[in-house]
XYZ file of N, CA and C in Angstrom:
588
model
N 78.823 9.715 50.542
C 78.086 9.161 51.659
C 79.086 8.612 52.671
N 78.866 9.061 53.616
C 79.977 8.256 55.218
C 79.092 7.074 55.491
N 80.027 5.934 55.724
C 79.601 4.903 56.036
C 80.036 4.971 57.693
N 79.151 4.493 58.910
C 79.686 4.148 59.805
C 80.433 2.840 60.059
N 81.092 2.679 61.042
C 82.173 1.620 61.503
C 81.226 0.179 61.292
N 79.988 0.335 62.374
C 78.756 -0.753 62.053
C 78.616 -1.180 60.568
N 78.672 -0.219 59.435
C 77.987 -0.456 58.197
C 79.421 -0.934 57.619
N 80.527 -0.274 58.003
C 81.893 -1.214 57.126
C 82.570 -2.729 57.708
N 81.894 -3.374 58.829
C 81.953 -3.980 59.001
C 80.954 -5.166 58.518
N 80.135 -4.566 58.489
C 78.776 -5.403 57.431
C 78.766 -5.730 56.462
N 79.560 -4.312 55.868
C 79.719 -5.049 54.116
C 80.519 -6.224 53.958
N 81.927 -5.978 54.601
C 82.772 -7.486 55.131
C 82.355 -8.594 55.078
N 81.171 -8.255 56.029
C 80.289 -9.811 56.247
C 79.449 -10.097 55.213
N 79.490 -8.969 54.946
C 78.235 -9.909 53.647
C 78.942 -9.830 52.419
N 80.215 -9.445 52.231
C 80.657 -10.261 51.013
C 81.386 -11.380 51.099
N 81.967 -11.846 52.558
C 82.229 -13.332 52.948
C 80.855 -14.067 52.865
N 79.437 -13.271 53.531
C 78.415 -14.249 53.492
C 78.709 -14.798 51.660
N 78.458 -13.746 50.718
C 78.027 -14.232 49.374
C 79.594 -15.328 49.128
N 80.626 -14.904 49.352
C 81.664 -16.354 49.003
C 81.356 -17.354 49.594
N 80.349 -17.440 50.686
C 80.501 -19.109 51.448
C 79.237 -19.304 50.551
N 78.067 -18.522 50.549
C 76.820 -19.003 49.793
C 76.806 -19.221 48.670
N 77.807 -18.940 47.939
C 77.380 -18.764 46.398
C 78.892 -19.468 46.164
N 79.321 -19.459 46.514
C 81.023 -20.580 45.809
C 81.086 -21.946 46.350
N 81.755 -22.232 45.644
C 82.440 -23.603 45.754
C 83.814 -23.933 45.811
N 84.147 -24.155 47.509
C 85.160 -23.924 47.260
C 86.259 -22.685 47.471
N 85.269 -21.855 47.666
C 85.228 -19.936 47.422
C 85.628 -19.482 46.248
N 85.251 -20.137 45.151
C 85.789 -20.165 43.814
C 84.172 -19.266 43.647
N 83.531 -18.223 43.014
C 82.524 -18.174 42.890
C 82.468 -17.728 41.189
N 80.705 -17.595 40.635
C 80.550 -17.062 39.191
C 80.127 -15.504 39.586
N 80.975 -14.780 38.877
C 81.055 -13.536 39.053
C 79.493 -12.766 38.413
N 79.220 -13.093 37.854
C 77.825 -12.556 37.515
C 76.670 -12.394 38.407
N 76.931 -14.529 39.112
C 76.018 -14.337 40.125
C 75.953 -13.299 41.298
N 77.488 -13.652 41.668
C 77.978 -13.273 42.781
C 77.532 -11.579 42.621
N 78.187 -10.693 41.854
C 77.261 -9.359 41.621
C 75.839 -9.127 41.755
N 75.228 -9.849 41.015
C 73.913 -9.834 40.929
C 73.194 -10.458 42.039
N 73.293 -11.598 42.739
C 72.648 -11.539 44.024
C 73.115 -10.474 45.177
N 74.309 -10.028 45.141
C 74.521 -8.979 46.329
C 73.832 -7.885 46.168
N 73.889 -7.248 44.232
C 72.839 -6.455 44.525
C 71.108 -6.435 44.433
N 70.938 -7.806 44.045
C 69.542 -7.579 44.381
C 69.392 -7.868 46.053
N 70.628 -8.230 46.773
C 69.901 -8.772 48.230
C 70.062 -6.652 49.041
N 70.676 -6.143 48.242
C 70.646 -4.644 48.571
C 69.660 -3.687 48.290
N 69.097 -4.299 47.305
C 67.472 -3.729 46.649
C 66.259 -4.110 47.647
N 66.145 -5.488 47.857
C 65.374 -6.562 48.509
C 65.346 -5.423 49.771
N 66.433 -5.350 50.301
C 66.369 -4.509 52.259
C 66.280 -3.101 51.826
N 66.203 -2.726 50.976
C 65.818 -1.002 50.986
C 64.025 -0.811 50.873
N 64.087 -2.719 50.082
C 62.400 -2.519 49.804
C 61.777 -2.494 51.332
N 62.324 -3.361 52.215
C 61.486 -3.932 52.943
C 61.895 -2.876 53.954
N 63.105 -1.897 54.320
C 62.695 -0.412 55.050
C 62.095 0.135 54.845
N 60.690 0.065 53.824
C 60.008 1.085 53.306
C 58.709 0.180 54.100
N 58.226 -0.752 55.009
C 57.770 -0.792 55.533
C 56.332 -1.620 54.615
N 56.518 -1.709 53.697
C 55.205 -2.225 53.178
C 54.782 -3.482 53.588
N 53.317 -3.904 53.441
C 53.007 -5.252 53.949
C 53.101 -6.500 52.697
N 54.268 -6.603 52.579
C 54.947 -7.805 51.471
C 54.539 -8.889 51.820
N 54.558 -9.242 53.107
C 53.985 -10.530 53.902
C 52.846 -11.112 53.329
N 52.052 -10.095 52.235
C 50.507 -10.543 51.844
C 50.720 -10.954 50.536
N 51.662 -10.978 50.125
C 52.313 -10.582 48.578
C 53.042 -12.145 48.178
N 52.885 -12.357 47.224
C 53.362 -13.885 46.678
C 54.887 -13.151 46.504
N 55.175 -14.104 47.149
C 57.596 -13.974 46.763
C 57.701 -14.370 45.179
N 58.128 -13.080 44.561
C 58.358 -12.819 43.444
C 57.763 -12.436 42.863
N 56.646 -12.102 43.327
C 55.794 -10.993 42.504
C 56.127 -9.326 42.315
N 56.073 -8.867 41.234
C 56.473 -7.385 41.018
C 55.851 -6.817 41.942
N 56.322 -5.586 42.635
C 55.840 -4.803 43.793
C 56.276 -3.313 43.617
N 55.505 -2.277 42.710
C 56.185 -0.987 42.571
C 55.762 -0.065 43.934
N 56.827 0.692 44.038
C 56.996 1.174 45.337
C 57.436 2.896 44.736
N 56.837 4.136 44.735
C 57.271 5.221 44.653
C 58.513 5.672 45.439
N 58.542 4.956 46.718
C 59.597 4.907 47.611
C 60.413 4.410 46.775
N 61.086 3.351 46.188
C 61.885 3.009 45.669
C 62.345 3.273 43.962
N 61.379 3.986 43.930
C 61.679 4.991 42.472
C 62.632 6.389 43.153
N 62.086 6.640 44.463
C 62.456 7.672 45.205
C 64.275 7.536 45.266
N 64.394 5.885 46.490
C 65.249 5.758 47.057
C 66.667 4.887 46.520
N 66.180 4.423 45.610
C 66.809 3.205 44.810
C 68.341 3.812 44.067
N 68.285 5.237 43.426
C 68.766 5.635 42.644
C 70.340 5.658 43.689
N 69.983 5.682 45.745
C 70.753 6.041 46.203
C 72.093 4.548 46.036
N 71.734 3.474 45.816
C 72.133 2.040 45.830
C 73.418 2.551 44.411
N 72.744 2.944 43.188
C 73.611 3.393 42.086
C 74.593 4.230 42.638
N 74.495 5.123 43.287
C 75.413 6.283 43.842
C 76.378 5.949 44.321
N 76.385 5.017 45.396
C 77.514 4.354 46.301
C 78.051 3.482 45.264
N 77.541 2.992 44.506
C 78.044 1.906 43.418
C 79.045 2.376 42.737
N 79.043 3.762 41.836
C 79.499 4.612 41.013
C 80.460 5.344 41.819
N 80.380 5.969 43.438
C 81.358 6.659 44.163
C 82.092 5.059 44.429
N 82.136 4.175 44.705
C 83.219 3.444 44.875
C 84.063 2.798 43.910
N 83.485 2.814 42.989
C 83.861 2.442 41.274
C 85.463 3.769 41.470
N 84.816 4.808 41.494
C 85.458 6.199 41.069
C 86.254 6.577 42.023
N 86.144 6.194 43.035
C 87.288 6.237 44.423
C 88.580 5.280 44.267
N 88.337 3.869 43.982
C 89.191 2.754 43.747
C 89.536 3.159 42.048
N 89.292 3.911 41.370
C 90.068 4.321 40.300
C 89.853 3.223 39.294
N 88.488 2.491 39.279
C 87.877 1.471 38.202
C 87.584 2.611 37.212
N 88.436 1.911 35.920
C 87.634 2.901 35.048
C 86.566 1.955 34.229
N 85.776 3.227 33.626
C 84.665 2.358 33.041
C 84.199 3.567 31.587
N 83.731 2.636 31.113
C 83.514 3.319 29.810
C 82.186 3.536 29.978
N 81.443 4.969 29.736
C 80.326 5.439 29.976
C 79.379 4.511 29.053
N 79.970 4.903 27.726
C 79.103 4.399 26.381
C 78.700 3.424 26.544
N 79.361 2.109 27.467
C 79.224 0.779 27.416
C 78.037 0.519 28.687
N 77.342 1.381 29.482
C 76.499 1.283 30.466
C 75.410 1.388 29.647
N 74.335 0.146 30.728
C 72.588 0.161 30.188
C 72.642 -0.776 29.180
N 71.521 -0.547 28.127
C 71.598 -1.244 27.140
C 71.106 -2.645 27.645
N 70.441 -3.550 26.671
C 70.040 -4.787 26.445
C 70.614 -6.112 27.744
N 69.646 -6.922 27.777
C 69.957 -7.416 29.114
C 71.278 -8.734 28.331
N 71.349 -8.659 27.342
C 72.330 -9.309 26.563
C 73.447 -8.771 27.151
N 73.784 -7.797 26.758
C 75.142 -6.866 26.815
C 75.479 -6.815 27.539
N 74.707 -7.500 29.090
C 75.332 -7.506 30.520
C 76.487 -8.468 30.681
N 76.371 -9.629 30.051
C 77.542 -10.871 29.952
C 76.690 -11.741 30.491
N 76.952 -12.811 31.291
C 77.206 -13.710 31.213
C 75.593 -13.766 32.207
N 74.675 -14.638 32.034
C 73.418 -14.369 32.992
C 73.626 -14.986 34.188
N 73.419 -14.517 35.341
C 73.499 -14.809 36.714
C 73.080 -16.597 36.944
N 73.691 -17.396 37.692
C 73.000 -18.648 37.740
C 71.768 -19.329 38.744
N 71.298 -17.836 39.385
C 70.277 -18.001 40.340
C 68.939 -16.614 39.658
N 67.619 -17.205 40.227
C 66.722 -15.902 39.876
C 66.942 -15.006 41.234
N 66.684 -13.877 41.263
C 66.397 -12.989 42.413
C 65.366 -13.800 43.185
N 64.562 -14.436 43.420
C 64.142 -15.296 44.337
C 65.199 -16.136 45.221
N 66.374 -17.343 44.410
C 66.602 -17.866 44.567
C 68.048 -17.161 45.374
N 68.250 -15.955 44.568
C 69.531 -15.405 44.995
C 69.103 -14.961 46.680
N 68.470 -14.068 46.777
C 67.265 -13.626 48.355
C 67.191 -14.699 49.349
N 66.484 -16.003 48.900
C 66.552 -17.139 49.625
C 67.663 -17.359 50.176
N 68.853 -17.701 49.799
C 70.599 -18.169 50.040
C 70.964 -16.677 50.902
N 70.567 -15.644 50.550
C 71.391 -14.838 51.697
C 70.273 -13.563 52.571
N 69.044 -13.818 52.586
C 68.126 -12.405 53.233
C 68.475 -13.078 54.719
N 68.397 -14.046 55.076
C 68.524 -14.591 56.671
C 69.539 -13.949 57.351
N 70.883 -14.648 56.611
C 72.509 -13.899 57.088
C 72.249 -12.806 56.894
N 71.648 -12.047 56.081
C 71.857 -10.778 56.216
C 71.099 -10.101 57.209
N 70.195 -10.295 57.529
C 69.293 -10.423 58.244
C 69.768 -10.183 60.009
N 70.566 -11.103 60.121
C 71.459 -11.596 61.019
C 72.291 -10.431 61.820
N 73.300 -10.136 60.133
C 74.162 -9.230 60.049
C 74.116 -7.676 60.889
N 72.606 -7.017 60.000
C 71.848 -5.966 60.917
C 71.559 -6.193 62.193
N 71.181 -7.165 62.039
C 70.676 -6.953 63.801
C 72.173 -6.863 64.910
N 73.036 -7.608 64.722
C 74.065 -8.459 64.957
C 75.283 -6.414 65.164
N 75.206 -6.170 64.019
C 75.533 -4.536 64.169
C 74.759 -3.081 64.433
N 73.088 -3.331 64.463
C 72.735 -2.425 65.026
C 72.016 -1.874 63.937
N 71.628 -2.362 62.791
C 71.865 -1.752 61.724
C 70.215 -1.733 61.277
N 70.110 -0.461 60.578
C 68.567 -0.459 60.452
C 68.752 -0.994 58.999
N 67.478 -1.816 58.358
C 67.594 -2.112 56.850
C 68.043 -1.205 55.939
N 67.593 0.283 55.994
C 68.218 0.697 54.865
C 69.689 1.358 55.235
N 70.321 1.190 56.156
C 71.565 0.751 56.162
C 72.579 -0.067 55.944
N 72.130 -1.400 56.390
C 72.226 -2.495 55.702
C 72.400 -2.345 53.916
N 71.195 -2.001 53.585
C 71.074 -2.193 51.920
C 72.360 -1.209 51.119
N 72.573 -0.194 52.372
C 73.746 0.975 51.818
C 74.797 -0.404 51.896
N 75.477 -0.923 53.148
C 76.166 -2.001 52.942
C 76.511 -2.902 51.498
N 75.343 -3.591 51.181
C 75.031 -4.536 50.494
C 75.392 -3.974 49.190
N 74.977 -2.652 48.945
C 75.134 -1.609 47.704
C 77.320 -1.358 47.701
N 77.614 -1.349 48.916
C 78.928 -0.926 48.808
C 79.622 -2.576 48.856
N 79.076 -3.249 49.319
C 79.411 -5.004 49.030
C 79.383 -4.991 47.734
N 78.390 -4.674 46.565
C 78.421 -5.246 45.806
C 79.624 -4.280 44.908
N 79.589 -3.200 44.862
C 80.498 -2.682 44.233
C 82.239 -2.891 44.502
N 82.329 -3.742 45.733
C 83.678 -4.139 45.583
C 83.643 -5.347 44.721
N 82.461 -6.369 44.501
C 82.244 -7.268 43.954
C 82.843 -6.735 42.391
N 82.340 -6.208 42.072
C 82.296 -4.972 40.603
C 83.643 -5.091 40.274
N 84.652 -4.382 41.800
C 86.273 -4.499 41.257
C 86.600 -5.070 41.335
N 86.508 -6.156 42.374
C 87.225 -7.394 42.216
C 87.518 -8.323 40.677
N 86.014 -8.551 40.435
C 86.048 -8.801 38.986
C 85.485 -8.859 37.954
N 86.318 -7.232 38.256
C 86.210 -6.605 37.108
C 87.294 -6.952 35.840
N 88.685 -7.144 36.427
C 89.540 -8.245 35.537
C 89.358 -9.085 34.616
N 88.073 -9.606 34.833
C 87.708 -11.069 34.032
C 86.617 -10.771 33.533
N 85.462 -10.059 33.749
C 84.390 -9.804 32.947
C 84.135 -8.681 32.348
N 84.795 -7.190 32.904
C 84.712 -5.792 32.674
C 84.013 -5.046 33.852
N 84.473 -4.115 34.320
C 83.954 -3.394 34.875
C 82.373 -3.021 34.721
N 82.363 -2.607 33.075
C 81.014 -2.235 32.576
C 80.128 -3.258 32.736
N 80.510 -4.552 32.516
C 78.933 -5.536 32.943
C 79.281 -5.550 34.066
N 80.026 -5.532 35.047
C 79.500 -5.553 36.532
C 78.542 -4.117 36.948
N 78.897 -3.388 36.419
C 78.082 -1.965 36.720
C 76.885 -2.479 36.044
N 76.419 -2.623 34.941
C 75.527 -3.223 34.710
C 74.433 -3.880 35.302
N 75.436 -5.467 35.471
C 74.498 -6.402 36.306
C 74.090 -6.120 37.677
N 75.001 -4.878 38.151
C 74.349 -4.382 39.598
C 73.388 -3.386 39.246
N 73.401 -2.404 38.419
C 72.277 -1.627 38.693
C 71.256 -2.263 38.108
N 71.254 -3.287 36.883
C 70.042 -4.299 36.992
C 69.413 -4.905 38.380
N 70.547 -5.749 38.992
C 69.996 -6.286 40.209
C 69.178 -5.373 41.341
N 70.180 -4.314 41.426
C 69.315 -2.758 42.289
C 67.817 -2.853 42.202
N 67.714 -3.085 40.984
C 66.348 -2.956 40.275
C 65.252 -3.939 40.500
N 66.193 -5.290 40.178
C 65.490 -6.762 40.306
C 65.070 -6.351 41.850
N 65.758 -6.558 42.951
C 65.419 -6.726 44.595
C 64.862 -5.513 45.030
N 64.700 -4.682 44.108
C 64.015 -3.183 45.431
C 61.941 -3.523 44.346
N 61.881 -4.332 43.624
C 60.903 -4.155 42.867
C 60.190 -5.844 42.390
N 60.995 -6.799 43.571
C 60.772 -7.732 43.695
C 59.846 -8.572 45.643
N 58.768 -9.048 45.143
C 58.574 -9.562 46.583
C 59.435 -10.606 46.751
N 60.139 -10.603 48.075
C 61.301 -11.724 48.401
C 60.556 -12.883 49.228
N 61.212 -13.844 49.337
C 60.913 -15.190 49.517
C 60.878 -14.874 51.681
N 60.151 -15.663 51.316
C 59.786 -15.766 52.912
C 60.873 -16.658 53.992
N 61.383 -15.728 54.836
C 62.152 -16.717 55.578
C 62.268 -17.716 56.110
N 63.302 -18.228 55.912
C 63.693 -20.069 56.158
C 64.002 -20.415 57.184
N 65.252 -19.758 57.808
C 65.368 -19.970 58.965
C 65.662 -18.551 59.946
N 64.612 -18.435 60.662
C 64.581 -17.319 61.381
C 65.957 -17.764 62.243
N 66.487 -16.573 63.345
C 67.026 -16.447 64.152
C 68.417 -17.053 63.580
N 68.493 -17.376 62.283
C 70.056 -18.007 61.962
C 71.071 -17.061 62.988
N 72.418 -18.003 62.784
C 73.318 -17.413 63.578
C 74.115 -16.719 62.795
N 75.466 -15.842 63.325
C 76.686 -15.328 63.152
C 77.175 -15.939 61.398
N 77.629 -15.269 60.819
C 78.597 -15.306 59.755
C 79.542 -15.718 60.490
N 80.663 -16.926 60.110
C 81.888 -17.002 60.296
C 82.640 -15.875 59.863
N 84.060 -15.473 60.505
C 84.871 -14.489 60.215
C 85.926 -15.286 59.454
N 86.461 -14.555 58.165
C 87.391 -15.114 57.470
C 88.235 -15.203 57.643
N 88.810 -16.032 57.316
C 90.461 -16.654 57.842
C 91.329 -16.064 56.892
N 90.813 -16.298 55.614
C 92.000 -15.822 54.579
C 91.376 -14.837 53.262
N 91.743 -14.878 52.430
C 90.842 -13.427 51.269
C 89.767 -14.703 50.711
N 88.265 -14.010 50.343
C 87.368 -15.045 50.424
C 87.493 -15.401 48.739
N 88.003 -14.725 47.743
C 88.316 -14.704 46.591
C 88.790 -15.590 45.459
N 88.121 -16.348 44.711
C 88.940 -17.134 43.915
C 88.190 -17.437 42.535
N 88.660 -16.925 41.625
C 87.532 -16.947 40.398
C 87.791 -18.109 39.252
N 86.570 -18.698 38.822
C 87.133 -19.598 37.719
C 86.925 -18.730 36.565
């Protein structure tokens, strides 16, 4: 998949958005940090599909044929950037029990959505970007998330906890926005990176 200039600049931003939202410090928990980027990449592929969610309680299950359709594309970019950056990963060790993922995220997909659908939100508009472009973003955000650290938890539960999350946000109703019209992501000064 070609990403345009708009969409590689997005992912940028939204994996600085998830270090200012989700760290301390920019120290962040790698589980979360995976797992809300990719459910906030699920969440915007749902809501390009145009449905009226607005009627729908935030967090209620929402199956979408569209996203049985479209979802699988979020894994793809996940797996081509895994395999481009030369992450290896052990097949055998993918899927499987929500145990085997490691370590459980410290936010629900509600809570994760809440902290970043606005900025992201932002982000698209801010580059031009239609949602399910964006969500391609968010999908290639999270998979640098994956290598980054992958060092400290394994590659395989980050592949994991993202194509779980894929799952959680394209099949989740998201929380209703907080603050409309938020502004700009700050641009980073230095690498947003720092793991405990």
């Amino acid at each position: 998949m070609n990403f345009t200039e708009s969409q590689d600049r997005a992912t940028g931003e939204l994996v600085e958005l998830v270090a200012s939202c989700l760290g301390a410090e920019r120290a962040i928990h790698p589980e979360t940090a995976i797992a809300s980027t990719a459910r906030l990449a699920g969440s915007l592929l749902l809501r390009s599909f145009g449905l009226p969610l607005g009627k729908l309680e935030p967090g209620s299950v929402v199956l979408s044929d569209a996203a049985n359709e479209k979802g699988p594309m979020l894994v793809e970019i996940l797996a081509a950037y895994l395999a481009g950056a030369e992450v290896p990963i052990q097949r055998d060790q993918l899927g499987g029990e929500p145990a085997r993922r490691g370590a459980q995220p410290h936010l629900s997909t509600v809570q994760s959505l809440a902290q970043l659908q606005d900025e992201a939100m932002a982000i698209a508009e801010r580059h031009g970007l239609t949602l399910e472009q964006l969500a391609q973003s968010a999908a290639l955000a999270t998979a640098f998330l994956v290598r980054e650290c992958a060092p400290r938890i394994g590659a395989e539960t980050g592949f994991n906890i993202a194509t779980y999350g894929f799952v959680e946000g394209s099949k989740t109703v998201p929380p209703r926005s907080s603050r409309p019209g938020s502004g700009p992501v700050p641009a980073a000064a230095r690498p947003w990176y720092k793991f405990w």
